[in-house]
PDB file of C-alpha atoms in Angstrom:
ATOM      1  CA  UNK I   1      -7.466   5.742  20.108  1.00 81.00           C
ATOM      2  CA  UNK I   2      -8.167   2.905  22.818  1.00 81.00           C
ATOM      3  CA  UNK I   3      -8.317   5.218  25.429  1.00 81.00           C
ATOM      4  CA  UNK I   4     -11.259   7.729  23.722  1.00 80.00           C
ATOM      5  CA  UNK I   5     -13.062   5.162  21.941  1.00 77.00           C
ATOM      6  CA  UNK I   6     -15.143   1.728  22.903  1.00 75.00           C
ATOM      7  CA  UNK I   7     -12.648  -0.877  22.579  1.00 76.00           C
ATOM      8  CA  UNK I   8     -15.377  -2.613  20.605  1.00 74.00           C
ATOM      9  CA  UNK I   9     -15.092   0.272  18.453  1.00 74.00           C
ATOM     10  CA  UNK I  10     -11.509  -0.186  18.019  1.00 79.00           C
ATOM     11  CA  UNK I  11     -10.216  -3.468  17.724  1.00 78.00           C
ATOM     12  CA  UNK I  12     -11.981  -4.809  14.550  1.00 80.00           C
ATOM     13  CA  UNK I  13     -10.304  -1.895  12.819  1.00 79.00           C
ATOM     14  CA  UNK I  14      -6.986  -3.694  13.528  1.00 79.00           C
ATOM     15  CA  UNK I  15      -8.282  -5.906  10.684  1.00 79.00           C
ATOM     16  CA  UNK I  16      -7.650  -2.997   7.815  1.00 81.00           C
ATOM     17  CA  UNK I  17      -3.524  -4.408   8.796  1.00 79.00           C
ATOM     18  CA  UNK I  18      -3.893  -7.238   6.606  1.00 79.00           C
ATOM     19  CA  UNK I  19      -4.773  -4.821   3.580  1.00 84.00           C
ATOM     20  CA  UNK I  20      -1.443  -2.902   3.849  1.00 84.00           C
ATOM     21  CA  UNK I  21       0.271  -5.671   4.637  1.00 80.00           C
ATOM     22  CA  UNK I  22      -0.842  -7.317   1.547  1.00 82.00           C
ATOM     23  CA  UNK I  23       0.075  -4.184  -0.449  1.00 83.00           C
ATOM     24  CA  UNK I  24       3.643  -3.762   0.877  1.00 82.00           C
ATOM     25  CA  UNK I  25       4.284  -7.374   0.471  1.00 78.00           C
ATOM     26  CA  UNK I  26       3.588  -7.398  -2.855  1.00 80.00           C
ATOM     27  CA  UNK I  27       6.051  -4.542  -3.951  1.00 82.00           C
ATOM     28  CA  UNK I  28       9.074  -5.776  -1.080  1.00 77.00           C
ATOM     29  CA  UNK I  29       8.363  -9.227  -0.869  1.00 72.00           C
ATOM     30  CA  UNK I  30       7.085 -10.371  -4.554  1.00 77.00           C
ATOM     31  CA  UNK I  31       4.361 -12.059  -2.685  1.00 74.00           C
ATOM     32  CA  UNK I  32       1.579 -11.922  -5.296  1.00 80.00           C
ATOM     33  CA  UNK I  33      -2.144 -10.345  -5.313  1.00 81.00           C
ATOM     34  CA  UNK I  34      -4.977 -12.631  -7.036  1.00 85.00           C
ATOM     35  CA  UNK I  35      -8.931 -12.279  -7.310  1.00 87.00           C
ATOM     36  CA  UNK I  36      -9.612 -14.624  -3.476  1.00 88.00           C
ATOM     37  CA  UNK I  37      -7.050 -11.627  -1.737  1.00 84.00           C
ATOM     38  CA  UNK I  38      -8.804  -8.342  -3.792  1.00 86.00           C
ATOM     39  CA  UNK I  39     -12.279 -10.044  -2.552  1.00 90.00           C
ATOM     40  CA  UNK I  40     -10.692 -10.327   0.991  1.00 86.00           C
ATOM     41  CA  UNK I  41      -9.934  -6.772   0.652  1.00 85.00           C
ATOM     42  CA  UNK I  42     -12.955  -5.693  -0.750  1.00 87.00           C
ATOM     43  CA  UNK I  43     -14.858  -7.485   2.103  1.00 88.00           C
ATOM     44  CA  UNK I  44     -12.490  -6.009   4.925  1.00 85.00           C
ATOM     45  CA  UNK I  45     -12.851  -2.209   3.567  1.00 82.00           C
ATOM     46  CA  UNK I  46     -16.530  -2.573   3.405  1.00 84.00           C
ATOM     47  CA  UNK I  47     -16.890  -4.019   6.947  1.00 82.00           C
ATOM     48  CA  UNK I  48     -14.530  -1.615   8.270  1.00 79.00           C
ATOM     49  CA  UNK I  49     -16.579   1.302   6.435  1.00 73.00           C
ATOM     50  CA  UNK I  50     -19.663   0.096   8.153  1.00 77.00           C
ATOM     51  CA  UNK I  51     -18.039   0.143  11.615  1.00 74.00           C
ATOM     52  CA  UNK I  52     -16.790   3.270  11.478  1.00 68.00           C
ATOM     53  CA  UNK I  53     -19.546   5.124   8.679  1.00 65.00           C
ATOM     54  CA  UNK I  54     -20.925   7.742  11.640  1.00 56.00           C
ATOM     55  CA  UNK I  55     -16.872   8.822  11.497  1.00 55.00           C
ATOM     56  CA  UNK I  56     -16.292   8.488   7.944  1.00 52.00           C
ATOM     57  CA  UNK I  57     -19.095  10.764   6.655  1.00 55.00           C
ATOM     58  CA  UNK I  58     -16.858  13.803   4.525  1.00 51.00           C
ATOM     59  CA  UNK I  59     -17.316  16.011   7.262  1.00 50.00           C
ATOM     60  CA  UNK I  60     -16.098  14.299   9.823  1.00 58.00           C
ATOM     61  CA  UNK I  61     -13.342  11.507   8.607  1.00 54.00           C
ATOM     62  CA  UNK I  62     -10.381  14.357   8.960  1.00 56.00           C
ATOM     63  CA  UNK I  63     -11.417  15.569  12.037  1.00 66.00           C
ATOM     64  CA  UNK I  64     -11.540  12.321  13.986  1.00 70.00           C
ATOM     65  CA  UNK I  65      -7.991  12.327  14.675  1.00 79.00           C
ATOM     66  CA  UNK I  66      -8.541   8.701  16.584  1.00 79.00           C
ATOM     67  CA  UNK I  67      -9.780   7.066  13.434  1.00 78.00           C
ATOM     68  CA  UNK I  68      -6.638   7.907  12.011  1.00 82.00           C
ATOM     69  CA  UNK I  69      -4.310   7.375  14.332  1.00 86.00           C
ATOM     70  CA  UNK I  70      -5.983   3.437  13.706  1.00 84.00           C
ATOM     71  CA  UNK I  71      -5.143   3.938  10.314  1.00 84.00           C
ATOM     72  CA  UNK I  72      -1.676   5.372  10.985  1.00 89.00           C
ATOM     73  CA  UNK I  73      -0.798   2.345  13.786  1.00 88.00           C
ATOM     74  CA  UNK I  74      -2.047  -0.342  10.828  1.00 85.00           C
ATOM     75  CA  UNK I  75       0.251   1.362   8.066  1.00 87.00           C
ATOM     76  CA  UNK I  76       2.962   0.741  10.422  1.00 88.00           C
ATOM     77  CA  UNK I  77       2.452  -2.465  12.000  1.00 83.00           C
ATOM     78  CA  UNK I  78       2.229  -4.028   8.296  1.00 83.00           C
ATOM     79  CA  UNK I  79       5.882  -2.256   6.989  1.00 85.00           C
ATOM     80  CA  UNK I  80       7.002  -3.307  10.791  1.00 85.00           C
ATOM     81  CA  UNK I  81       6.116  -6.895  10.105  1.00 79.00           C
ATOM     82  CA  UNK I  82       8.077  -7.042   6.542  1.00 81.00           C
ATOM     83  CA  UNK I  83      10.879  -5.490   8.345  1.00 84.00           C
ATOM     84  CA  UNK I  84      10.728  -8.372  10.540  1.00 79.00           C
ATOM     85  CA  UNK I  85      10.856 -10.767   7.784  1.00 75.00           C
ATOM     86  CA  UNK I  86      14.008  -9.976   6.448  1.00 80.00           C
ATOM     87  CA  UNK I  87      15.706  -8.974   9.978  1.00 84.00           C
ATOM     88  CA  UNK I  88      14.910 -12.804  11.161  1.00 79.00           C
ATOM     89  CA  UNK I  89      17.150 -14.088   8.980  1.00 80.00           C
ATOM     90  CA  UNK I  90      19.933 -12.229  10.565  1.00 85.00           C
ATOM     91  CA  UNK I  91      18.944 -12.905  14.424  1.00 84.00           C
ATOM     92  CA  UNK I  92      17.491 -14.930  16.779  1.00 84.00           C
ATOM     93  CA  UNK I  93      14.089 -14.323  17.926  1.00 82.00           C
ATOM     94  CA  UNK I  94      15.641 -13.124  21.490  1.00 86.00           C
ATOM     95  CA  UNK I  95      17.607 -11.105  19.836  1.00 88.00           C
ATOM     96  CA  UNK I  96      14.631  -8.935  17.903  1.00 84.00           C
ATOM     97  CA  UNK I  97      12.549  -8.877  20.769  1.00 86.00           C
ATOM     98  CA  UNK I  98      15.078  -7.297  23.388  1.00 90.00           C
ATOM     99  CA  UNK I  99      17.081  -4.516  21.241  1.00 89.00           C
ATOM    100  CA  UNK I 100      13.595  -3.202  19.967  1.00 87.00           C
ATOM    101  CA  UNK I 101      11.714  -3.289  23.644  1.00 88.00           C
ATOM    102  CA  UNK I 102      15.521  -1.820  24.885  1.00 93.00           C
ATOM    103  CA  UNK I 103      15.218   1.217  22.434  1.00 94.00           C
ATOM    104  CA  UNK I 104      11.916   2.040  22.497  1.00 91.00           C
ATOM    105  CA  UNK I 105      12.226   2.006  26.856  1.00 92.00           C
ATOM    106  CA  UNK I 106      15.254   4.845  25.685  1.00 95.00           C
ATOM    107  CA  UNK I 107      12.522   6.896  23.447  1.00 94.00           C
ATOM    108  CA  UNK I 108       9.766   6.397  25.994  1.00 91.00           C
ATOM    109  CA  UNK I 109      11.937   7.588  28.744  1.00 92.00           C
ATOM    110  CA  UNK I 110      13.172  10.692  27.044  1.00 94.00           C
ATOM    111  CA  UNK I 111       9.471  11.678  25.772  1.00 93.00           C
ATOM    112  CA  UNK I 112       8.921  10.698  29.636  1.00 91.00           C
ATOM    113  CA  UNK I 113      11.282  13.385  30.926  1.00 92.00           C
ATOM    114  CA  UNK I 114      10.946  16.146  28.617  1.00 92.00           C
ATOM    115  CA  UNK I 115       7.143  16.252  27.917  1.00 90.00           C
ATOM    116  CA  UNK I 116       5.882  15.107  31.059  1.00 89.00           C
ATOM    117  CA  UNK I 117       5.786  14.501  34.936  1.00 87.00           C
ATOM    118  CA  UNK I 118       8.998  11.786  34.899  1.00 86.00           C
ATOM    119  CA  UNK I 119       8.861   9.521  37.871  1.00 87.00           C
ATOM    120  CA  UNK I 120       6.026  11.231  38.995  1.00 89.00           C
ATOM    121  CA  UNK I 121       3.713  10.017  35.791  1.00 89.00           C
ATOM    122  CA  UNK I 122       5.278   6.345  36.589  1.00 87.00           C
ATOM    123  CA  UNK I 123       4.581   6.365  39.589  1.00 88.00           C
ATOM    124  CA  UNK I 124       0.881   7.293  39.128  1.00 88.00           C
ATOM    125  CA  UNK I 125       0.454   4.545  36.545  1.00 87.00           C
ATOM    126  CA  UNK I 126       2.421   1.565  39.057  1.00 87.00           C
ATOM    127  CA  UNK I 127      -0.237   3.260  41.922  1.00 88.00           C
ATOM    128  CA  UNK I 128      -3.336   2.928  39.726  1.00 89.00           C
ATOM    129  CA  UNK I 129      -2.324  -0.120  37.094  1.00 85.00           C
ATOM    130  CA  UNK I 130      -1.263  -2.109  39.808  1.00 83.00           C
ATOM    131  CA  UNK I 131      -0.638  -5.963  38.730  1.00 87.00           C
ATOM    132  CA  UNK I 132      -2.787  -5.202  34.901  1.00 89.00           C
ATOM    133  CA  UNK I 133       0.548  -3.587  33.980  1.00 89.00           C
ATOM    134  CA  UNK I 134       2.446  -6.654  34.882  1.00 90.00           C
ATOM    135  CA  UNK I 135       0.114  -9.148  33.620  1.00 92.00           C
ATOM    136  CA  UNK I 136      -0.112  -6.962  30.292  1.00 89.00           C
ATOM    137  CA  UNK I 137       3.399  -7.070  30.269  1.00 89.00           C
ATOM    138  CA  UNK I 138       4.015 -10.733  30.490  1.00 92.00           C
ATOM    139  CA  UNK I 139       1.166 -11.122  27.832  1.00 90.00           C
ATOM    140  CA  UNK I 140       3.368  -9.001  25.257  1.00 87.00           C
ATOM    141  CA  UNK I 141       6.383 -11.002  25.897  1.00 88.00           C
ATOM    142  CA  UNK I 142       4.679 -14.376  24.888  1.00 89.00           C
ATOM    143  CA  UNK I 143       2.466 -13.156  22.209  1.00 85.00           C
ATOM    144  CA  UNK I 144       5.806 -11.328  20.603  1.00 84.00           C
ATOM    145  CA  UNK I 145       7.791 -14.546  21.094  1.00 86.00           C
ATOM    146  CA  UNK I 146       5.190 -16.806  19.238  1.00 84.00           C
ATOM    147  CA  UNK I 147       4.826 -14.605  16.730  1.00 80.00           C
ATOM    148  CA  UNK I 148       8.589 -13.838  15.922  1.00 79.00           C
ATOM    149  CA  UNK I 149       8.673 -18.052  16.251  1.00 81.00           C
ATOM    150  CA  UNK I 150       6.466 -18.034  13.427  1.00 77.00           C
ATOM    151  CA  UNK I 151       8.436 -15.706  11.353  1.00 73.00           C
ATOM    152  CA  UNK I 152      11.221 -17.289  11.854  1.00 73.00           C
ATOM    153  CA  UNK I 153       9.695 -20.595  10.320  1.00 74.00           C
ATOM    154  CA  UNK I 154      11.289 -21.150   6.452  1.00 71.00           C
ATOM    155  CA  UNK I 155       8.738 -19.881   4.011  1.00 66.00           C
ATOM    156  CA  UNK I 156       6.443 -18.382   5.926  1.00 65.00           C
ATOM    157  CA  UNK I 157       4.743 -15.887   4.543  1.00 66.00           C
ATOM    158  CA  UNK I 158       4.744 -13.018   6.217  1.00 62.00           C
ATOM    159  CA  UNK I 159       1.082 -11.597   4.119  1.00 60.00           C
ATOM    160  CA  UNK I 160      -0.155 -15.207   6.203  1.00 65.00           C
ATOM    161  CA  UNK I 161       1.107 -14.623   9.715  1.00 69.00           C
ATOM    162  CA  UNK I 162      -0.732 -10.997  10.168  1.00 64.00           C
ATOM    163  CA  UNK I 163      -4.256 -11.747   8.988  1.00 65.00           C
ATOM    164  CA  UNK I 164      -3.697 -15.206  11.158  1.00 67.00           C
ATOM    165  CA  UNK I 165      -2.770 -12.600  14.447  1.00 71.00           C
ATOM    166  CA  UNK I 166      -5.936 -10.388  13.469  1.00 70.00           C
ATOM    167  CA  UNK I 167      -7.990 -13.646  14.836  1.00 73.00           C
ATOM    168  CA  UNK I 168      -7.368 -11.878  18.652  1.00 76.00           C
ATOM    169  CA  UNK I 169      -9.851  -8.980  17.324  1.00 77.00           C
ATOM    170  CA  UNK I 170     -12.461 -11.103  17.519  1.00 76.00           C
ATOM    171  CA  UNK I 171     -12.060 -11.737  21.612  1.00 77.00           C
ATOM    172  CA  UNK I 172     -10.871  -8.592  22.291  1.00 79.00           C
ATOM    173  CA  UNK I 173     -14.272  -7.018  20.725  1.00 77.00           C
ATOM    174  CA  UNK I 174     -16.574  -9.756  22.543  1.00 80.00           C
ATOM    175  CA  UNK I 175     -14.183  -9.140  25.967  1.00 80.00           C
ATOM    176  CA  UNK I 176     -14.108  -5.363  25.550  1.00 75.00           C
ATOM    177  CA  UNK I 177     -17.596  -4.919  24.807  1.00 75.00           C
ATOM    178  CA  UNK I 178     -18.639  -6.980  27.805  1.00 77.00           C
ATOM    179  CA  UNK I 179     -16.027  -6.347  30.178  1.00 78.00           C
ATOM    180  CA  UNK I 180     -16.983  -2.660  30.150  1.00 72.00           C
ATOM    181  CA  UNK I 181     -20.331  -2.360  29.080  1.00 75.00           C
ATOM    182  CA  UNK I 182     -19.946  -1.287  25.195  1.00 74.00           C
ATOM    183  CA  UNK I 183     -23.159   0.015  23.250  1.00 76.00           C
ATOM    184  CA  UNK I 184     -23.636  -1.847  20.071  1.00 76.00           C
ATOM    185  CA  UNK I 185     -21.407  -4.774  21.171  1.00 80.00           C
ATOM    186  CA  UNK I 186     -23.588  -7.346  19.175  1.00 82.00           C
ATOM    187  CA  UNK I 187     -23.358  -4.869  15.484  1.00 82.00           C
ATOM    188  CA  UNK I 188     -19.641  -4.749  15.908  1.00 81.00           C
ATOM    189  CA  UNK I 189     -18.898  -8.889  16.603  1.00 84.00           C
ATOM    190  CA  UNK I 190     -20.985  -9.341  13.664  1.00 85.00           C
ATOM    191  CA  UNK I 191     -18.627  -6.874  11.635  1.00 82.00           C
ATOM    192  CA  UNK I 192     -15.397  -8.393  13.087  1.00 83.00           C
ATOM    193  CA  UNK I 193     -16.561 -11.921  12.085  1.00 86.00           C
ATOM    194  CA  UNK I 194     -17.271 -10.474   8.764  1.00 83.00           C
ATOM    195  CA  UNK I 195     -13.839  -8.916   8.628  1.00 83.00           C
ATOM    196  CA  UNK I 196     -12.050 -11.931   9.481  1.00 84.00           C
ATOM    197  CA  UNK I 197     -13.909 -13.426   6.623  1.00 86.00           C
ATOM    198  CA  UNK I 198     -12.017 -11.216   4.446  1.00 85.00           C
ATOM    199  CA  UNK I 199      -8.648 -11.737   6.476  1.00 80.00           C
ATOM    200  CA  UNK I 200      -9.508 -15.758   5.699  1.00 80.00           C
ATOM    201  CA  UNK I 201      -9.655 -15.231   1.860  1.00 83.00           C
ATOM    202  CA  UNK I 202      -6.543 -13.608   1.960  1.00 78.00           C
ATOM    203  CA  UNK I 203      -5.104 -16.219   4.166  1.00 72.00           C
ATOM    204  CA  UNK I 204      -6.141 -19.093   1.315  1.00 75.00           C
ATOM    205  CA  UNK I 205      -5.666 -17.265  -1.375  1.00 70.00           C
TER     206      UNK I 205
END
């Protein structure tokens, strides 16, 4: 989805997480739902319908396969995220981080081989991504190790933690817009604050 759309586009969707993440949490994790998280919700969905309304006309919604492939990485970020609540009680936050990264290098690398060019493809991508795959790398690494440090915290609430990680939307939509030029930059900050708005109530509530 990053890579056909405007980043601007793309990132304050990320904010819909906090809605399925409030959903699932409330039938796995007895967290509860009041009035201050529906309004969140409400606020979020409306935002996120104005962002994306040129997509989301009836015609178009099922045929914009990037919108919901948005929707699709959202739905499972939020169940991956109660997952990680009740695996951190188990394992240390080393622990989670490595075995995931290890397995998904052994999908990756089979997909790699199978469907496409093999060393040849990674090669091409060290060539062209030079240090940005590095640095993006490293960037991963500490923003999975705060974040797992945070679950890991005794009665943290795990429908708290997500909206309070949806804050990076908000840069990456002013960076992404700027860095490369984005149409319509200034509409879609406005909508990601709005968003976040949401995200807040359902933080306080």
């Amino acid at each position: 989805a990053i890579k056909h759309n405007e980043l601007s586009q793309i990132m304050p969707l990320k904010n819909l997480s906090p809605v399925f993440l409030v959903i699932i949490a409330y039938f796995l994790l007895n967290e509860h739902i009041n009035t201050t998280k529906l309004l969140g919700i409400l606020i979020i969905m409306v935002s996120g319908y104005l962002l994306e309304k040129e997509s989301l006309r009836y015609d178009k919604v099922f045929r914009n396969k990037y919108f919901l492939y948005v929707i699709l990485s959202m739905i499972f970020v939020s169940i991956a995220a109660v997952i990680d609540k009740f695996i951190i009680k188990h394992a240390n936050i080393y622990t989670i981080i490595f075995v995931p990264f290890a397995l998904m290098t052994i999908y990756l690398l089979i997909i790699q081989f199978t469907l496409y060019k093999g060393f040849r493809d990674i090669k091409h991508s060290l060539i062209n991504g030079k240090y940005w795959i590095f640095i993006s790398a490293i960037t991963i690494l500490l923003s999975d190790l705060s974040y797992f440090g945070a679950v890991a915290l005794e009665g943290t609430l795990i429908s708290l933690i997500i909206p309070l990680r949806r804050i990076s939307t908000l840069f990456s939509t002013i960076m992404g817009g700027a860095f490369f030029h984005e149409k319509f930059i200034l509409d879609r900050v406005s909508l990601c604050i709005f968003m976040l708005m949401g995200v807040y109530l359902i933080l306080i509530a």
